[in-house]
Amino acid sequence: MNEKCLCEANEILIFSCAGSSNVGQIANQAAIKLAQGGVGRYFCLSGIGGHVSGMIESTKAGKMLVAIDGCPVGCGKKTLEHTGFNIDEYVQVTDLGIEKNHDFNIDLSNIGKVAGHVASRISIRRVI
Ligand code: SF4
């Protein structure tokens, strides 16, 4: 049986690749939507990639790390893992049937689709 996540919203850190494609920007907007909805805190992936000490320490203090990547290249995942972090929940936008392109006139319904999917993954994750 699954249990609801017991983390406080400010203990759930959400990262997105924010890549230069429709799916990268959908990942970015979904992370914003999740933060606005009180699901977690949107955190700076580039600060992790840049090894900014304060951001590294803040990330270590998080209880759940969530990463949203636009596509299978997985830049956000690789950045976090390269810095030694384990990701608790991971979503790729293209896995939800959204095709990657470089048209930034994104379908806004896809933002809600991704955010909803991530939120459901967080809520059903078993907390050990
Ligand atoms: S994961 Fe895909 S969309 Fe995101 S930054 Fe990397 S290549 Fe771009």
mmCIF file of C-alpha atoms and ligand atoms in Angstrom:
data_model
loop_
_atom_site.group_PDB
_atom_site.id
_atom_site.type_symbol
_atom_site.label_atom_id
_atom_site.label_comp_id
_atom_site.label_asym_id
_atom_site.label_seq_id
_atom_site.Cartn_x
_atom_site.Cartn_y
_atom_site.Cartn_z
ATOM 1 C CA MET A 1 0.000 0.000 0.000
ATOM 2 C CA ASN A 2 1.311 3.435 -0.876
ATOM 3 C CA GLU A 3 1.626 6.133 1.719
ATOM 4 C CA LYS A 4 1.425 9.852 1.209
ATOM 5 C CA CYS A 5 4.668 11.765 1.284
ATOM 6 C CA LEU A 6 5.247 13.090 4.788
ATOM 7 C CA CYS A 7 7.616 15.863 3.725
ATOM 8 C CA GLU A 8 6.671 19.486 4.235
ATOM 9 C CA ALA A 9 6.411 21.427 0.993
ATOM 10 C CA ASN A 10 9.527 23.428 1.803
ATOM 11 C CA GLU A 11 11.445 20.154 2.192
ATOM 12 C CA ILE A 12 10.558 19.072 -1.342
ATOM 13 C CA LEU A 13 12.954 20.650 -3.826
ATOM 14 C CA ILE A 14 11.919 20.757 -7.469
ATOM 15 C CA PHE A 15 14.438 21.180 -10.278
ATOM 16 C CA SER A 16 13.772 21.547 -13.974
ATOM 17 C CA CYS A 17 16.118 21.492 -16.948
ATOM 18 C CA ALA A 18 14.507 24.675 -18.342
ATOM 19 C CA GLY A 19 15.961 23.706 -21.702
ATOM 20 C CA SER A 20 15.752 25.648 -24.947
ATOM 21 C CA SER A 21 12.919 23.663 -26.448
ATOM 22 C CA ASN A 22 9.177 23.423 -25.968
ATOM 23 C CA VAL A 23 9.586 20.501 -23.551
ATOM 24 C CA GLY A 24 12.353 22.252 -21.588
ATOM 25 C CA GLN A 25 10.106 25.250 -21.107
ATOM 26 C CA ILE A 26 7.132 23.058 -20.240
ATOM 27 C CA ALA A 27 9.338 21.468 -17.553
ATOM 28 C CA ASN A 28 10.192 24.949 -16.299
ATOM 29 C CA GLN A 29 6.590 26.144 -16.241
ATOM 30 C CA ALA A 30 5.416 22.948 -14.584
ATOM 31 C CA ALA A 31 7.968 23.466 -11.802
ATOM 32 C CA ILE A 32 6.670 27.024 -11.342
ATOM 33 C CA LYS A 33 3.093 25.760 -11.214
ATOM 34 C CA LEU A 34 4.028 23.178 -8.592
ATOM 35 C CA ALA A 35 5.750 25.828 -6.487
ATOM 36 C CA GLN A 36 2.785 28.189 -6.820
ATOM 37 C CA GLY A 37 0.509 25.352 -5.785
ATOM 38 C CA GLY A 38 2.508 24.763 -2.622
ATOM 39 C CA VAL A 39 3.726 21.320 -3.678
ATOM 40 C CA GLY A 40 7.394 22.133 -3.185
ATOM 41 C CA ARG A 41 10.115 24.718 -3.638
ATOM 42 C CA TYR A 42 11.432 25.445 -7.098
ATOM 43 C CA PHE A 43 15.195 25.378 -6.907
ATOM 44 C CA CYS A 44 18.013 26.551 -9.185
ATOM 45 C CA LEU A 45 19.511 23.736 -11.192
ATOM 46 C CA SER A 46 22.191 26.017 -12.598
ATOM 47 C CA GLY A 47 23.353 26.702 -9.039
ATOM 48 C CA ILE A 48 23.924 22.978 -8.637
ATOM 49 C CA GLY A 49 25.758 22.764 -11.950
ATOM 50 C CA GLY A 50 27.870 25.732 -10.891
ATOM 51 C CA HIS A 51 28.655 24.110 -7.527
ATOM 52 C CA VAL A 52 27.417 27.195 -5.673
ATOM 53 C CA SER A 53 28.124 26.229 -2.070
ATOM 54 C CA GLY A 54 24.983 27.714 -0.517
ATOM 55 C CA MET A 55 22.773 25.957 -3.019
ATOM 56 C CA ILE A 56 24.586 22.674 -2.552
ATOM 57 C CA GLU A 57 24.074 22.896 1.219
ATOM 58 C CA SER A 58 20.403 23.867 0.840
ATOM 59 C CA THR A 59 19.877 20.937 -1.488
ATOM 60 C CA LYS A 60 21.515 18.559 0.985
ATOM 61 C CA ALA A 61 18.966 19.752 3.541
ATOM 62 C CA GLY A 62 16.035 18.841 1.289
ATOM 63 C CA LYS A 63 14.136 15.667 2.145
ATOM 64 C CA MET A 64 12.901 14.928 -1.358
ATOM 65 C CA LEU A 65 14.515 15.931 -4.634
ATOM 66 C CA VAL A 66 12.278 16.074 -7.677
ATOM 67 C CA ALA A 67 13.637 16.601 -11.184
ATOM 68 C CA ILE A 68 11.730 17.389 -14.366
ATOM 69 C CA ASP A 69 13.611 17.057 -17.637
ATOM 70 C CA GLY A 70 12.251 17.954 -21.019
ATOM 71 C CA CYS A 71 13.618 14.989 -22.927
ATOM 72 C CA PRO A 72 15.699 11.813 -22.663
ATOM 73 C CA VAL A 73 18.982 13.720 -22.827
ATOM 74 C CA GLY A 74 18.309 14.141 -19.112
ATOM 75 C CA CYS A 75 20.379 17.236 -18.399
ATOM 76 C CA GLY A 76 18.754 17.968 -15.044
ATOM 77 C CA LYS A 77 19.168 14.406 -13.846
ATOM 78 C CA LYS A 78 22.785 14.320 -14.963
ATOM 79 C CA THR A 79 23.558 17.645 -13.314
ATOM 80 C CA LEU A 80 22.153 16.539 -9.958
ATOM 81 C CA GLU A 81 23.766 13.109 -10.089
ATOM 82 C CA HIS A 82 27.105 14.506 -11.200
ATOM 83 C CA THR A 83 27.067 16.606 -8.028
ATOM 84 C CA GLY A 84 26.318 13.520 -5.933
ATOM 85 C CA PHE A 85 22.597 13.928 -5.349
ATOM 86 C CA ASN A 86 20.071 11.131 -5.605
ATOM 87 C CA ILE A 87 16.762 12.034 -7.219
ATOM 88 C CA ASP A 88 13.649 10.752 -5.468
ATOM 89 C CA GLU A 89 11.134 11.470 -8.222
ATOM 90 C CA TYR A 90 12.010 11.972 -11.867
ATOM 91 C CA VAL A 91 9.834 12.867 -14.840
ATOM 92 C CA GLN A 92 10.658 13.457 -18.501
ATOM 93 C CA VAL A 93 8.128 15.590 -20.355
ATOM 94 C CA THR A 94 8.473 13.551 -23.554
ATOM 95 C CA ASP A 95 7.449 10.417 -21.619
ATOM 96 C CA LEU A 96 4.001 11.994 -21.283
ATOM 97 C CA GLY A 97 3.465 11.954 -25.039
ATOM 98 C CA ILE A 98 4.594 15.525 -25.672
ATOM 99 C CA GLU A 99 6.845 15.737 -28.710
ATOM 100 C CA LYS A 100 9.997 17.837 -28.534
ATOM 101 C CA ASN A 101 10.361 20.776 -30.899
ATOM 102 C CA HIS A 102 11.684 24.307 -30.855
ATOM 103 C CA ASP A 103 8.381 26.110 -31.127
ATOM 104 C CA PHE A 104 8.040 28.142 -27.965
ATOM 105 C CA ASN A 105 4.339 28.767 -28.489
ATOM 106 C CA ILE A 106 3.703 25.939 -26.113
ATOM 107 C CA ASP A 107 0.338 24.341 -25.515
ATOM 108 C CA LEU A 108 -0.483 25.613 -22.037
ATOM 109 C CA SER A 109 -2.530 22.512 -21.259
ATOM 110 C CA ASN A 110 0.707 20.529 -21.294
ATOM 111 C CA ILE A 111 2.016 22.524 -18.325
ATOM 112 C CA GLY A 112 -0.904 21.369 -16.198
ATOM 113 C CA LYS A 113 -0.515 17.840 -17.535
ATOM 114 C CA VAL A 114 3.123 17.638 -16.434
ATOM 115 C CA ALA A 115 2.567 19.427 -13.128
ATOM 116 C CA GLY A 116 -0.345 17.135 -12.303
ATOM 117 C CA HIS A 117 1.704 14.061 -13.118
ATOM 118 C CA VAL A 118 4.609 15.203 -10.938
ATOM 119 C CA ALA A 119 2.267 16.115 -8.076
ATOM 120 C CA SER A 120 0.678 12.674 -8.181
ATOM 121 C CA ARG A 121 4.078 10.997 -8.175
ATOM 122 C CA ILE A 122 5.070 12.956 -5.098
ATOM 123 C CA SER A 123 1.851 12.252 -3.228
ATOM 124 C CA ILE A 124 1.972 8.498 -3.698
ATOM 125 C CA ARG A 125 5.657 8.001 -3.045
ATOM 126 C CA ARG A 126 6.367 5.721 -0.118
ATOM 127 C CA VAL A 127 8.411 7.511 2.526
ATOM 128 C CA ILE A 128 10.827 5.208 4.275
HETATM 129 S S1 SF4 B 1 16.860 17.498 -20.924
HETATM 130 FE FE1 SF4 B 1 16.358 17.894 -23.091
HETATM 131 S S2 SF4 B 1 15.097 19.763 -23.080
HETATM 132 FE FE2 SF4 B 1 16.144 19.654 -21.085
HETATM 133 S S3 SF4 B 1 18.058 20.895 -21.325
HETATM 134 FE FE3 SF4 B 1 18.549 18.733 -21.785
HETATM 135 S S4 SF4 B 1 18.341 18.556 -24.027
HETATM 136 FE FE4 SF4 B 1 17.242 20.424 -23.393
#
